[in-house]
Coordinates of C-alpha atoms in Angstrom, one line a residue:
Chain A
X200 CA 103.8 61.7 194.9
X201 CA 103.0 64.9 192.9
X202 CA 103.8 65.7 189.3
X203 CA 107.3 67.3 189.4
X204 CA 107.6 69.8 186.6
X205 CA 111.4 69.9 187.0
X206 CA 111.8 66.2 186.2
X207 CA 109.4 66.6 183.3
X208 CA 111.3 69.6 181.7
X209 CA 114.7 68.0 182.3
X210 CA 113.6 65.0 180.3
X211 CA 111.9 67.2 177.7
X212 CA 115.2 68.8 176.8
X213 CA 117.4 65.7 177.4
X214 CA 119.5 64.4 174.6
X215 CA 118.2 60.9 175.3
X216 CA 114.7 62.0 174.3
X217 CA 115.8 63.9 171.3
X218 CA 117.8 60.9 170.1
X219 CA 114.9 58.7 170.7
X220 CA 112.5 61.0 168.8
X221 CA 115.0 61.2 165.9
X222 CA 115.3 57.4 165.7
X223 CA 111.5 57.1 165.7
X224 CA 111.2 59.5 162.8
X225 CA 114.1 57.9 161.0
X226 CA 112.6 54.4 161.2
X227 CA 109.3 55.8 160.0
X228 CA 110.9 57.6 157.0
X229 CA 113.0 54.6 155.9
X230 CA 110.2 52.1 156.3
X231 CA 107.8 54.5 154.4
X232 CA 110.3 54.8 151.5
X233 CA 110.8 51.1 151.4
X234 CA 107.0 50.5 151.7
X235 CA 106.2 52.9 148.8
X236 CA 108.7 51.3 146.5
X237 CA 107.6 47.8 147.2
X238 CA 104.0 48.9 147.4
X239 CA 104.2 50.5 143.9
X240 CA 105.3 47.3 142.3
X241 CA 102.8 45.3 144.2
X242 CA 100.1 47.7 143.0
X243 CA 101.3 47.4 139.4
X244 CA 101.1 43.6 139.8
X245 CA 97.6 43.7 141.3
X246 CA 96.3 46.0 138.6
X247 CA 97.9 43.9 135.9
X248 CA 95.9 41.5 133.8
X249 CA 98.8 38.9 133.7
X250 CA 98.5 36.1 136.2
X251 CA 102.2 35.8 136.8
X252 CA 102.3 39.4 138.0
X253 CA 99.1 39.3 139.8
X254 CA 99.6 36.2 141.9
X255 CA 102.8 37.1 143.7
X256 CA 101.5 40.6 144.4
X257 CA 98.3 39.1 145.8
X258 CA 100.3 36.7 147.9
X259 CA 102.5 39.4 149.3
X260 CA 99.6 41.6 150.3
X261 CA 97.7 38.7 151.8
X262 CA 100.7 37.5 153.8
X263 CA 101.9 40.8 155.3
X264 CA 98.4 42.1 156.0
X265 CA 97.9 39.0 158.1
X266 CA 101.1 38.9 160.1
X267 CA 101.4 41.3 163.2
X268 CA 104.1 43.9 162.8
X269 CA 105.5 42.9 166.2
X270 CA 106.0 39.3 165.0
X271 CA 107.7 40.5 161.8
X272 CA 110.1 42.5 163.9
X273 CA 110.9 39.6 166.2
X274 CA 111.5 37.4 163.2
X275 CA 113.7 40.0 161.6
X276 CA 115.8 40.4 164.7
X277 CA 115.8 36.9 166.3
X278 CA 115.0 34.3 163.7
X279 CA 116.7 35.6 160.5
X280 CA 120.2 35.8 162.0
X281 CA 119.8 32.2 163.2
X282 CA 119.0 31.1 159.6
X283 CA 121.3 33.5 157.7
X284 CA 124.8 33.8 159.2
X285 CA 125.5 37.0 157.3
X286 CA 122.9 38.8 159.4
X287 CA 124.9 38.1 162.6
X288 CA 127.4 40.8 161.5
X289 CA 127.5 44.3 163.1
X290 CA 125.9 46.1 160.2
X291 CA 122.6 44.4 160.8
X292 CA 121.5 46.8 163.5
X293 CA 118.2 47.1 165.3
X294 CA 117.6 50.2 163.3
X295 CA 118.0 48.4 160.0
X296 CA 115.9 45.4 161.2
X297 CA 113.1 47.7 162.4
X298 CA 113.1 49.8 159.2
X299 CA 113.0 46.8 156.9
X300 CA 110.6 44.9 159.1
X301 CA 108.1 47.7 159.3
X302 CA 108.7 48.6 155.7
X303 CA 107.8 45.1 154.6
X304 CA 104.5 45.1 156.6
X305 CA 103.6 48.7 155.5
X306 CA 104.2 47.8 151.8
X307 CA 101.1 45.6 151.9
X308 CA 99.0 48.6 153.0
X309 CA 100.8 51.1 150.7
X310 CA 100.1 48.8 147.8
X311 CA 96.4 49.0 148.5
X312 CA 96.6 52.8 148.7
X313 CA 98.6 53.1 145.5
X314 CA 96.4 50.5 143.7
X315 CA 93.2 52.5 144.4
X316 CA 95.0 55.7 143.5
X317 CA 96.0 54.3 140.1
X318 CA 92.6 52.9 139.5
X319 CA 90.9 56.3 140.4
X320 CA 92.7 58.1 137.5
X321 CA 90.2 58.5 134.7
X322 CA 90.6 56.0 131.9
X323 CA 90.5 58.8 129.4
X324 CA 93.9 60.0 130.7
X325 CA 95.7 56.8 129.6
X326 CA 93.8 56.9 126.3
X327 CA 94.8 60.5 125.6
X328 CA 98.5 59.7 126.4
X329 CA 98.4 56.6 124.1
X330 CA 96.7 58.6 121.4
X331 CA 99.7 60.9 121.4
X332 CA 102.0 58.0 120.8
X333 CA 103.4 57.6 124.3
X334 CA 104.7 54.2 125.3
X335 CA 103.0 52.5 128.2
X336 CA 105.9 53.3 130.5
X337 CA 105.7 57.0 129.6
X338 CA 101.9 57.1 130.1
X339 CA 102.4 55.7 133.6
X340 CA 105.3 58.0 134.4
X341 CA 104.1 61.3 132.9
X342 CA 100.3 61.0 133.0
X343 CA 98.9 58.4 135.4
X344 CA 101.4 58.5 138.3
X345 CA 101.4 62.3 138.9
X346 CA 97.6 62.2 139.2
X347 CA 97.7 59.1 141.3
X348 CA 100.2 60.6 143.7
X349 CA 97.8 63.5 144.4
X350 CA 95.1 61.0 145.4
X351 CA 97.5 58.8 147.4
X352 CA 98.9 61.7 149.4
X353 CA 96.3 62.1 152.2
X354 CA 96.2 58.4 153.1
X355 CA 100.0 58.1 152.9
X356 CA 100.2 60.9 155.4
X357 CA 98.1 58.8 157.7
X358 CA 100.3 55.8 157.2
X359 CA 103.4 57.9 157.9
X360 CA 102.0 59.1 161.2
X361 CA 101.0 55.5 162.0
X362 CA 104.6 54.4 161.3
X363 CA 106.0 56.9 163.7
X364 CA 103.9 55.3 166.4
X365 CA 104.6 51.7 165.1
X366 CA 108.3 52.5 165.5
X367 CA 107.7 52.1 169.3
X368 CA 107.3 48.3 168.6
X369 CA 111.0 48.3 167.9
X370 CA 111.5 48.5 171.6
X371 CA 111.3 44.6 171.6
X372 CA 114.4 44.4 169.4
X373 CA 116.3 46.9 171.7
X374 CA 116.0 49.9 169.5
X375 CA 116.2 53.0 171.7
X376 CA 113.5 55.0 170.0
X377 CA 111.2 57.5 171.8
X378 CA 109.0 55.2 173.8
X379 CA 111.9 52.8 174.8
X380 CA 113.7 55.9 176.1
X381 CA 110.8 56.8 178.2
X382 CA 110.4 53.3 179.5
X383 CA 114.1 53.0 180.4
X384 CA 113.9 56.2 182.4
X385 CA 110.8 55.0 184.2
X386 CA 112.4 51.7 185.1
X387 CA 115.1 53.6 187.0
X388 CA 113.2 56.5 188.5
X389 CA 109.6 55.3 188.8
X390 CA 108.5 58.8 187.8
X391 CA 105.9 57.5 185.4
X392 CA 103.8 60.6 184.9
X393 CA 106.8 62.9 184.1
X394 CA 108.6 60.6 181.7
X395 CA 105.4 59.6 179.9
X396 CA 104.2 63.2 179.7
X397 CA 107.5 64.1 178.0
X398 CA 107.0 61.3 175.5
X399 CA 103.5 62.7 174.8
X400 CA 104.9 66.1 174.0
X401 CA 107.4 64.6 171.6
X402 CA 104.8 62.6 169.8
X403 CA 102.5 65.6 169.6
X404 CA 105.2 67.8 168.1
X405 CA 106.3 65.1 165.6
X406 CA 102.8 64.5 164.3
X407 CA 102.0 68.2 164.2
X408 CA 105.1 68.9 162.1
X409 CA 104.2 65.9 159.8
X410 CA 100.7 67.3 159.4
X411 CA 102.0 70.7 158.4
X412 CA 104.4 69.1 156.0
X413 CA 101.6 67.1 154.5
X414 CA 99.4 70.1 153.8
X415 CA 102.3 71.8 152.3
X416 CA 103.0 69.0 149.9
X417 CA 99.3 68.7 149.1
X418 CA 99.2 72.3 148.1
X419 CA 102.0 71.6 145.6
X420 CA 99.6 69.2 143.9
X421 CA 96.8 71.8 143.7
X422 CA 97.1 72.2 139.9
X423 CA 96.1 75.8 139.8
X424 CA 98.1 78.7 138.4
X425 CA 99.3 81.2 141.0
X426 CA 97.4 84.1 139.4
X427 CA 94.1 82.1 139.5
X428 CA 94.8 81.0 143.1
X429 CA 95.0 84.6 144.4
X430 CA 92.0 85.6 142.4
X431 CA 89.6 82.8 142.9
X432 CA 90.9 80.9 145.9
X433 CA 91.2 77.2 146.5
X434 CA 87.6 76.4 145.8
X435 CA 88.4 76.3 142.1
X436 CA 90.4 73.2 142.7
X437 CA 87.8 71.5 144.8
X438 CA 85.0 72.0 142.4
X439 CA 86.6 71.5 139.0
X440 CA 89.6 69.2 139.1
X441 CA 88.9 65.7 138.1
X442 CA 85.9 66.5 135.9
X443 CA 87.8 66.4 132.6
Chain B
X167 CA 91.7 60.1 88.8
X168 CA 91.9 58.2 92.1
X169 CA 94.1 59.6 94.8
X170 CA 95.7 57.4 97.4
X171 CA 93.6 57.6 100.5
X172 CA 95.3 58.8 103.7
X173 CA 93.3 56.5 105.9
X174 CA 91.3 53.5 104.8
X175 CA 89.5 50.7 106.6
X176 CA 88.5 47.5 104.9
X177 CA 85.9 45.1 106.2
X178 CA 86.3 46.2 109.8
X179 CA 84.7 44.0 112.5
X180 CA 84.5 44.6 116.2
X181 CA 82.5 42.8 118.9
X182 CA 82.1 43.8 122.5
X183 CA 80.9 41.1 124.9
X184 CA 79.0 39.4 122.2
X185 CA 77.5 42.6 120.7
X186 CA 78.6 43.2 117.2
X187 CA 79.4 46.9 117.0
X188 CA 81.1 47.0 113.6
X189 CA 80.0 44.5 111.0
X190 CA 82.2 45.0 107.9
X191 CA 82.9 48.7 107.7
X192 CA 84.4 50.1 104.5
X193 CA 85.6 53.7 104.8
X194 CA 88.3 55.9 103.4
X195 CA 89.4 59.5 103.5
X196 CA 91.6 61.3 100.9
X197 CA 94.2 64.0 101.6
X198 CA 92.5 67.3 102.5
X199 CA 89.1 65.7 102.7
X200 CA 86.8 66.5 105.6
X201 CA 84.4 63.6 106.3
X202 CA 81.5 64.1 108.7
X203 CA 80.2 60.9 110.3
X204 CA 76.6 61.0 111.6
X205 CA 74.5 58.3 113.2
X206 CA 72.5 57.4 116.3
X207 CA 74.2 56.5 119.6
X208 CA 75.6 53.0 119.6
X209 CA 75.8 52.8 115.8
X210 CA 79.5 52.1 116.0
X211 CA 80.8 55.5 114.7
X212 CA 82.9 56.2 117.8
X213 CA 84.2 52.7 117.8
X214 CA 85.4 53.0 114.3
X215 CA 87.3 56.1 115.3
X216 CA 88.9 54.4 118.2
X217 CA 90.0 51.5 116.0
X218 CA 91.5 53.9 113.5
X219 CA 93.4 55.7 116.2
X220 CA 94.7 52.2 117.2
X221 CA 93.4 52.7 120.7
X222 CA 91.6 49.4 120.5
X223 CA 92.3 46.3 118.4
X224 CA 89.9 45.3 115.6
X225 CA 88.6 41.7 115.6
X226 CA 89.3 41.5 111.9
X227 CA 89.7 43.7 108.9
X228 CA 92.5 46.1 107.9
X229 CA 93.4 49.7 108.6
X230 CA 95.7 51.4 106.1
X231 CA 97.6 54.6 106.6
X232 CA 98.8 56.0 103.2
X233 CA 98.5 52.5 101.8
X234 CA 100.4 50.8 104.6
X235 CA 98.7 48.5 107.0
X236 CA 98.8 49.6 110.6
X237 CA 97.7 48.1 113.9
X238 CA 97.8 44.5 112.9
X239 CA 99.3 42.1 110.4
X240 CA 98.2 38.9 108.8
X241 CA 100.0 35.7 109.7
X242 CA 98.9 32.3 108.3
X243 CA 95.3 33.5 108.0
X244 CA 95.1 35.0 111.4
X245 CA 95.0 38.7 112.4
X246 CA 97.9 39.5 114.7
X247 CA 97.9 42.7 116.7
X248 CA 101.2 44.6 116.7
X249 CA 103.0 45.0 120.0
X250 CA 102.3 48.2 122.0
X251 CA 105.6 49.8 121.1
X252 CA 104.9 49.6 117.4
X253 CA 101.4 50.8 117.9
X254 CA 102.7 53.8 119.9
X255 CA 104.9 54.8 116.9
X256 CA 102.0 54.5 114.4
X257 CA 99.6 56.5 116.6
X258 CA 101.7 59.6 116.2
X259 CA 100.5 59.8 112.6
X260 CA 96.9 60.0 113.7
X261 CA 95.6 62.9 115.9
X262 CA 92.7 62.2 118.2
X263 CA 90.3 64.6 119.9
X264 CA 88.0 63.2 122.5
X265 CA 84.5 64.0 123.5
X266 CA 85.5 64.8 127.0
X267 CA 88.7 66.6 126.1
X268 CA 90.9 64.3 128.3
X269 CA 93.4 67.1 129.0
X270 CA 96.0 66.2 131.6
X271 CA 94.7 68.0 134.7
X272 CA 98.2 68.2 136.4
X273 CA 99.7 70.1 133.5
X274 CA 99.2 73.7 132.3
X275 CA 97.7 74.3 128.8
X276 CA 101.1 74.8 127.2
X277 CA 102.5 71.7 129.1
X278 CA 99.6 69.6 127.8
X279 CA 100.6 70.6 124.2
X280 CA 104.3 70.1 124.9
X281 CA 104.1 66.6 126.4
X282 CA 103.9 64.8 123.1
X283 CA 106.8 66.8 121.7
X284 CA 109.1 66.2 124.6
X285 CA 108.2 62.7 125.6
X286 CA 107.3 61.1 122.2
X287 CA 109.4 63.1 119.7
X288 CA 112.3 63.8 122.1
X289 CA 112.3 67.5 121.3
X290 CA 114.1 69.7 123.7
X291 CA 112.1 71.6 126.3
X292 CA 112.8 75.1 124.9
X293 CA 111.9 74.2 121.3
X294 CA 108.9 72.2 122.4
X295 CA 107.6 75.2 124.3
X296 CA 107.9 77.6 121.4
X297 CA 106.1 75.1 119.1
X298 CA 103.4 74.6 121.7
X299 CA 102.9 78.4 122.0
X300 CA 102.6 78.7 118.3
X301 CA 100.0 76.0 118.3
X302 CA 98.1 77.7 121.2
X303 CA 98.1 80.9 119.2
X304 CA 96.5 79.1 116.3
X305 CA 93.6 78.1 118.5
X306 CA 93.5 81.5 120.1
X307 CA 94.6 80.6 123.6
X308 CA 98.2 81.9 123.9
X309 CA 97.0 84.1 126.8
X310 CA 95.8 81.0 128.6
X311 CA 99.1 79.0 128.3
X312 CA 99.9 78.9 132.0
X313 CA 96.4 78.0 133.1
X314 CA 95.5 74.6 134.3
X315 CA 92.6 72.7 132.6
X316 CA 90.5 73.3 135.7
X317 CA 90.8 77.0 135.1
X318 CA 89.6 76.8 131.5
X319 CA 86.1 76.6 130.1
X320 CA 85.0 73.4 128.2
X321 CA 85.4 75.2 124.9
X322 CA 88.9 76.4 125.8
X323 CA 89.9 72.9 127.0
X324 CA 88.8 71.3 123.8
X325 CA 90.8 73.9 121.8
X326 CA 93.9 73.0 123.9
X327 CA 93.1 69.3 123.1
X328 CA 93.0 70.1 119.4
X329 CA 96.4 71.9 119.7
X330 CA 97.8 69.0 121.6
X331 CA 97.0 66.6 118.8
X332 CA 97.9 69.0 116.0
X333 CA 101.4 69.9 117.3
X334 CA 102.6 66.4 116.5
X335 CA 101.8 67.1 112.9
X336 CA 99.6 64.1 112.2
X337 CA 98.5 63.0 108.7
X338 CA 94.9 62.9 109.7
X339 CA 92.8 64.3 112.6
X340 CA 90.0 62.3 114.2
X341 CA 87.3 64.0 116.2
X342 CA 85.0 62.0 118.4
X343 CA 82.0 64.1 119.1
X344 CA 84.2 67.1 120.0
X345 CA 81.3 69.4 121.0
X346 CA 78.9 66.9 122.6
X347 CA 80.2 67.6 126.1
X348 CA 80.1 71.4 125.8
X349 CA 77.6 74.0 126.9
X350 CA 75.7 75.2 123.9
X351 CA 77.3 78.7 124.0
X352 CA 80.8 77.1 123.8
X353 CA 80.2 74.9 120.8
X354 CA 80.8 77.7 118.3
X355 CA 84.4 78.5 119.3
X356 CA 85.4 74.9 118.9
X357 CA 83.7 74.4 115.5
X358 CA 85.3 77.7 114.3
X359 CA 88.8 76.3 115.1
X360 CA 87.9 73.1 113.3
X361 CA 86.6 75.0 110.3
X362 CA 89.8 77.0 110.1
X363 CA 91.8 73.7 110.4
X364 CA 89.8 72.3 107.5
X365 CA 90.6 75.4 105.4
X366 CA 94.4 74.7 105.9
X367 CA 93.9 71.4 104.1
X368 CA 94.0 69.1 107.1
X369 CA 92.5 65.7 106.5
X370 CA 89.7 65.2 109.1
X371 CA 87.2 62.6 110.1
X372 CA 84.6 64.2 112.4
X373 CA 82.0 62.1 114.3
X374 CA 79.4 64.7 115.3
X375 CA 75.8 65.6 115.9
X376 CA 76.4 69.1 114.5
X377 CA 74.4 68.8 111.3
X378 CA 75.1 72.4 110.4
X379 CA 78.8 71.9 110.7
X380 CA 78.6 68.7 108.6
X381 CA 76.7 70.6 105.9
X382 CA 79.0 73.6 105.8
X383 CA 82.5 72.2 106.3
X384 CA 82.5 68.5 105.3
X385 CA 83.2 67.3 101.7
X386 CA 81.3 64.2 102.4
X387 CA 78.8 63.0 105.0
X388 CA 78.4 59.5 106.1
X389 CA 75.5 57.9 108.0
X390 CA 76.4 55.0 110.3
X391 CA 73.8 52.6 111.7
X392 CA 73.9 49.1 113.1
X393 CA 77.6 48.8 112.6
X394 CA 77.7 49.5 108.9
X395 CA 77.7 52.6 106.7
X396 CA 74.2 53.2 105.4
X397 CA 74.8 56.2 103.1
X398 CA 77.7 58.3 102.0
X399 CA 77.3 61.4 99.9
X400 CA 78.2 65.0 99.4
X401 CA 76.5 67.2 101.9
X402 CA 74.1 68.8 99.5
X403 CA 72.9 65.4 98.2
X404 CA 73.0 63.9 101.7
X405 CA 70.8 66.5 103.3
X406 CA 68.4 67.4 100.5
X407 CA 68.1 64.1 98.6
X408 CA 69.1 61.1 100.6
X409 CA 68.9 57.8 98.8
X410 CA 68.1 55.6 101.8
X411 CA 65.0 55.5 103.9
X412 CA 67.1 55.1 107.0
X413 CA 68.9 58.4 106.3
X414 CA 65.6 60.2 105.7
X415 CA 64.4 58.9 109.1
X416 CA 67.6 60.0 110.9
X417 CA 67.5 63.4 109.4
X418 CA 63.9 63.9 110.4
X419 CA 64.9 63.4 114.0
X420 CA 68.0 65.6 114.1
X421 CA 66.4 68.6 112.3

């Protein structure tokens, strides 16, 4: 059996694959948003000096870093509806279960990224903000967070790409994302090479687009004026930001 | 005639990890006065400034701003530190300039100066920008307004930092070794801005190693050592006829 380009191209432009790819990206987006929000509060908790904030955050990160994502998804989809009748309703879809499940797991990792980003902001920054009379919340929002985001961006991009791939785990809870789509096709036709190759192309395209998006966002956080950028180039940023 | 001091500290004590950094400091500055504070590293002079700016709590003692106690209060014989919200309000009265500038690297020069106006005083963006531009003009940097800190020299950054503190119209300005982190050729422009500020009648406390600046601009010079004030005198007296052996020794090293 030779590689049949016609089957490959037919799948490449099929609506099944496109839908699958869209679902994979959507799960990744939603779980990343959820993970960032939860992760931010966990990071605040872990950097806090108060035990009643530190302990629950510590527990969360410890728990969800230990449990395999696959197990969390199975619990979300199979065990929770048994325990909570409300989750047996139609609105509790595989998409929702996958997004929340992966988001909960990812939050443990995002919290570590955000925590180290917050800690890496120079202490003098908070000091300067407080000296101006800013409240602790304003110091966080206007001074520390914008600088922490810049540091957290590259590892967050990594996590995002990871989530696109982790979304394939949702095949176990019957979400027809990209890999499930390929697998279903294979089960009918046995054209492994063609169907998997089409999936490869989709993953490559998705991750390439995300990488371009990431470098675009990172440039937004370059902190140079446009005139200086055209004159001196990006090396100004690399050598001088962070010194003061 | 005794004037009411703008800022006054009484019997200030501070200990870090068992090291007594301040051991009963008495200090005050009157309106329009410029006080230079000299002293070897680790003598506690920067710590005093941080306590006066309410950036760190004192172990005991009082800080008075225009006669009113700030930072803490007495309760049944114990010193109680005020909650962060009240401290934040009181800090607006005291301008602070740091050794390492501490400009916000994610904001342009004018935005650095604006931030206190918009986020602390609640002044509208447009008005804040015009006030910030005026202040940048005063430190000679109106043509650098849209530059980021990474695009400015150390001297320019420190001048923006001075503008950032000044724009909130504080009652007193504290300078914590404002020229120590600068290349030698950039020291002059910062001292010039500070000298002009002194001429406008601003009350200033300047922790510094710049003996010439202390001599020319200050009304009074203070020597700190071992967590206490060793000598306090007018510049002429301080530099030509110091009363304490410790001061003579210190001056022989810095000159």
